[in-house]
Amino acid sequence: MKKVYDKVEVICIHKPDNTVVPLRFRLKNDDGEFETYTVSAFKPLPKNGTRTTKDGIYVSNSVDIFECKVHIFGLERTVRLYYDPRINNTWKLAV
């Protein structure tokens, strides 16, 4: 992953067992217009303590990391969504 977007808008489901399911996300492109993407599949990654991920994002055990498949311009791409419920419920995206 090469680029990280902060404060991504995400639609998700919060299940009764405290798991989170990301459904779609949107972000602003270079022209300032929103682009929306639907998550076709996802896999929660294991929590490995406090560390800096290979995307260069500093995470703790409270951060949920999701490896997601999305369709961008007709191609299936893998991206990572980072959800931190302890810091204002923020989401980050690594593309």
PDB file of C-alpha atoms in Angstrom:
ATOM      1  CA  MET A   1       0.000   0.000   0.000  1.00  0.00           C
ATOM      2  CA  LYS A   2       1.361   3.397  -0.914  1.00  0.00           C
ATOM      3  CA  LYS A   3      -1.142   6.059   0.053  1.00  0.00           C
ATOM      4  CA  VAL A   4      -2.958   6.614   3.359  1.00  0.00           C
ATOM      5  CA  TYR A   5      -6.174   8.619   3.645  1.00  0.00           C
ATOM      6  CA  ASP A   6      -7.159   9.997   7.060  1.00  0.00           C
ATOM      7  CA  LYS A   7     -10.734  10.487   8.230  1.00  0.00           C
ATOM      8  CA  VAL A   8     -12.438   8.301   5.643  1.00  0.00           C
ATOM      9  CA  GLU A   9     -16.241   8.132   5.769  1.00  0.00           C
ATOM     10  CA  VAL A  10     -17.348   4.510   6.254  1.00  0.00           C
ATOM     11  CA  ILE A  11     -20.741   2.832   6.425  1.00  0.00           C
ATOM     12  CA  CYS A  12     -20.535  -0.244   8.622  1.00  0.00           C
ATOM     13  CA  ILE A  13     -22.539  -2.599  10.806  1.00  0.00           C
ATOM     14  CA  HIS A  14     -21.826  -2.896  14.525  1.00  0.00           C
ATOM     15  CA  LYS A  15     -22.920  -6.399  15.539  1.00  0.00           C
ATOM     16  CA  PRO A  16     -24.120  -7.369  19.037  1.00  0.00           C
ATOM     17  CA  ASP A  17     -20.892  -9.330  19.639  1.00  0.00           C
ATOM     18  CA  ASN A  18     -18.906  -6.051  19.222  1.00  0.00           C
ATOM     19  CA  THR A  19     -17.580  -6.946  15.781  1.00  0.00           C
ATOM     20  CA  VAL A  20     -17.610  -4.391  12.986  1.00  0.00           C
ATOM     21  CA  VAL A  21     -18.461  -5.115   9.341  1.00  0.00           C
ATOM     22  CA  PRO A  22     -17.370  -2.450   6.807  1.00  0.00           C
ATOM     23  CA  LEU A  23     -19.835  -2.126   3.907  1.00  0.00           C
ATOM     24  CA  ARG A  24     -18.801   0.965   1.913  1.00  0.00           C
ATOM     25  CA  PHE A  25     -16.499   3.927   2.155  1.00  0.00           C
ATOM     26  CA  ARG A  26     -16.068   7.230   0.391  1.00  0.00           C
ATOM     27  CA  LEU A  27     -13.306   9.757   0.054  1.00  0.00           C
ATOM     28  CA  LYS A  28     -12.632  12.955  -1.851  1.00  0.00           C
ATOM     29  CA  ASN A  29     -10.666  12.759  -5.068  1.00  0.00           C
ATOM     30  CA  ASP A  30      -8.189  15.392  -6.265  1.00  0.00           C
ATOM     31  CA  ASP A  31     -11.070  17.477  -7.675  1.00  0.00           C
ATOM     32  CA  GLY A  32     -12.788  17.593  -4.274  1.00  0.00           C
ATOM     33  CA  GLU A  33     -15.622  15.271  -5.353  1.00  0.00           C
ATOM     34  CA  PHE A  34     -16.645  12.209  -3.349  1.00  0.00           C
ATOM     35  CA  GLU A  35     -16.001   8.736  -4.750  1.00  0.00           C
ATOM     36  CA  THR A  36     -17.878   5.827  -3.145  1.00  0.00           C
ATOM     37  CA  TYR A  37     -16.649   2.221  -3.062  1.00  0.00           C
ATOM     38  CA  THR A  38     -18.474  -0.926  -1.955  1.00  0.00           C
ATOM     39  CA  VAL A  39     -16.598  -3.595  -0.004  1.00  0.00           C
ATOM     40  CA  SER A  40     -17.184  -6.915  -1.801  1.00  0.00           C
ATOM     41  CA  ALA A  41     -15.275  -9.024   0.747  1.00  0.00           C
ATOM     42  CA  PHE A  42     -13.245  -8.393   3.875  1.00  0.00           C
ATOM     43  CA  LYS A  43     -11.027 -10.180   6.358  1.00  0.00           C
ATOM     44  CA  PRO A  44     -10.284  -8.844   9.854  1.00  0.00           C
ATOM     45  CA  LEU A  45      -6.560  -9.011  10.540  1.00  0.00           C
ATOM     46  CA  PRO A  46      -5.272 -10.251  13.915  1.00  0.00           C
ATOM     47  CA  LYS A  47      -4.308  -7.764  16.609  1.00  0.00           C
ATOM     48  CA  ASN A  48      -0.579  -7.961  17.293  1.00  0.00           C
ATOM     49  CA  GLY A  49      -0.138  -5.278  19.930  1.00  0.00           C
ATOM     50  CA  THR A  50       1.159  -1.746  19.548  1.00  0.00           C
ATOM     51  CA  ARG A  51       3.225  -1.327  16.401  1.00  0.00           C
ATOM     52  CA  THR A  52       3.654   0.502  13.108  1.00  0.00           C
ATOM     53  CA  THR A  53       2.036  -1.417  10.254  1.00  0.00           C
ATOM     54  CA  LYS A  54       3.584  -1.919   6.834  1.00  0.00           C
ATOM     55  CA  ASP A  55       1.351   0.966   5.694  1.00  0.00           C
ATOM     56  CA  GLY A  56       3.180   3.258   8.134  1.00  0.00           C
ATOM     57  CA  ILE A  57       0.185   3.595  10.482  1.00  0.00           C
ATOM     58  CA  TYR A  58       0.816   3.431  14.238  1.00  0.00           C
ATOM     59  CA  VAL A  59      -1.784   1.121  15.834  1.00  0.00           C
ATOM     60  CA  SER A  60      -2.576  -0.315  19.250  1.00  0.00           C
ATOM     61  CA  ASN A  61      -4.637  -3.327  20.301  1.00  0.00           C
ATOM     62  CA  SER A  62      -7.811  -1.215  20.185  1.00  0.00           C
ATOM     63  CA  VAL A  63      -7.513  -0.682  16.405  1.00  0.00           C
ATOM     64  CA  ASP A  64      -9.434  -3.008  14.083  1.00  0.00           C
ATOM     65  CA  ILE A  65      -7.741  -3.640  10.737  1.00  0.00           C
ATOM     66  CA  PHE A  66      -9.723  -4.962   7.778  1.00  0.00           C
ATOM     67  CA  GLU A  67      -8.263  -6.206   4.516  1.00  0.00           C
ATOM     68  CA  CYS A  68     -10.997  -5.398   1.992  1.00  0.00           C
ATOM     69  CA  LYS A  69     -11.641  -6.171  -1.648  1.00  0.00           C
ATOM     70  CA  VAL A  70     -13.184  -3.336  -3.669  1.00  0.00           C
ATOM     71  CA  HIS A  71     -13.774  -2.737  -7.377  1.00  0.00           C
ATOM     72  CA  ILE A  72     -11.989   0.355  -8.684  1.00  0.00           C
ATOM     73  CA  PHE A  73     -12.381   1.158 -12.383  1.00  0.00           C
ATOM     74  CA  GLY A  74     -13.474  -2.427 -13.085  1.00  0.00           C
ATOM     75  CA  LEU A  75     -10.497  -4.004 -11.319  1.00  0.00           C
ATOM     76  CA  GLU A  76     -10.588  -5.776  -7.970  1.00  0.00           C
ATOM     77  CA  ARG A  77      -8.140  -4.164  -5.552  1.00  0.00           C
ATOM     78  CA  THR A  78      -7.164  -4.994  -1.992  1.00  0.00           C
ATOM     79  CA  VAL A  79      -7.139  -2.089   0.468  1.00  0.00           C
ATOM     80  CA  ARG A  80      -6.859  -1.888   4.247  1.00  0.00           C
ATOM     81  CA  LEU A  81      -9.288  -0.029   6.500  1.00  0.00           C
ATOM     82  CA  TYR A  82      -8.194   0.924  10.020  1.00  0.00           C
ATOM     83  CA  TYR A  83     -10.883   1.629  12.633  1.00  0.00           C
ATOM     84  CA  ASP A  84      -9.983   3.201  15.979  1.00  0.00           C
ATOM     85  CA  PRO A  85     -12.980   3.373  18.344  1.00  0.00           C
ATOM     86  CA  ARG A  86     -10.909   5.092  21.054  1.00  0.00           C
ATOM     87  CA  ILE A  87     -10.003   8.154  18.977  1.00  0.00           C
ATOM     88  CA  ASN A  88     -13.344   9.654  17.915  1.00  0.00           C
ATOM     89  CA  ASN A  89     -14.296   6.500  15.972  1.00  0.00           C
ATOM     90  CA  THR A  90     -11.893   7.398  13.171  1.00  0.00           C
ATOM     91  CA  TRP A  91     -11.269   5.393  10.018  1.00  0.00           C
ATOM     92  CA  LYS A  92      -8.144   5.412   7.838  1.00  0.00           C
ATOM     93  CA  LEU A  93      -7.643   3.846   4.431  1.00  0.00           C
ATOM     94  CA  ALA A  94      -4.417   2.464   2.968  1.00  0.00           C
ATOM     95  CA  VAL A  95      -4.438   2.016  -0.814  1.00  0.00           C
TER      96      VAL A  95
END
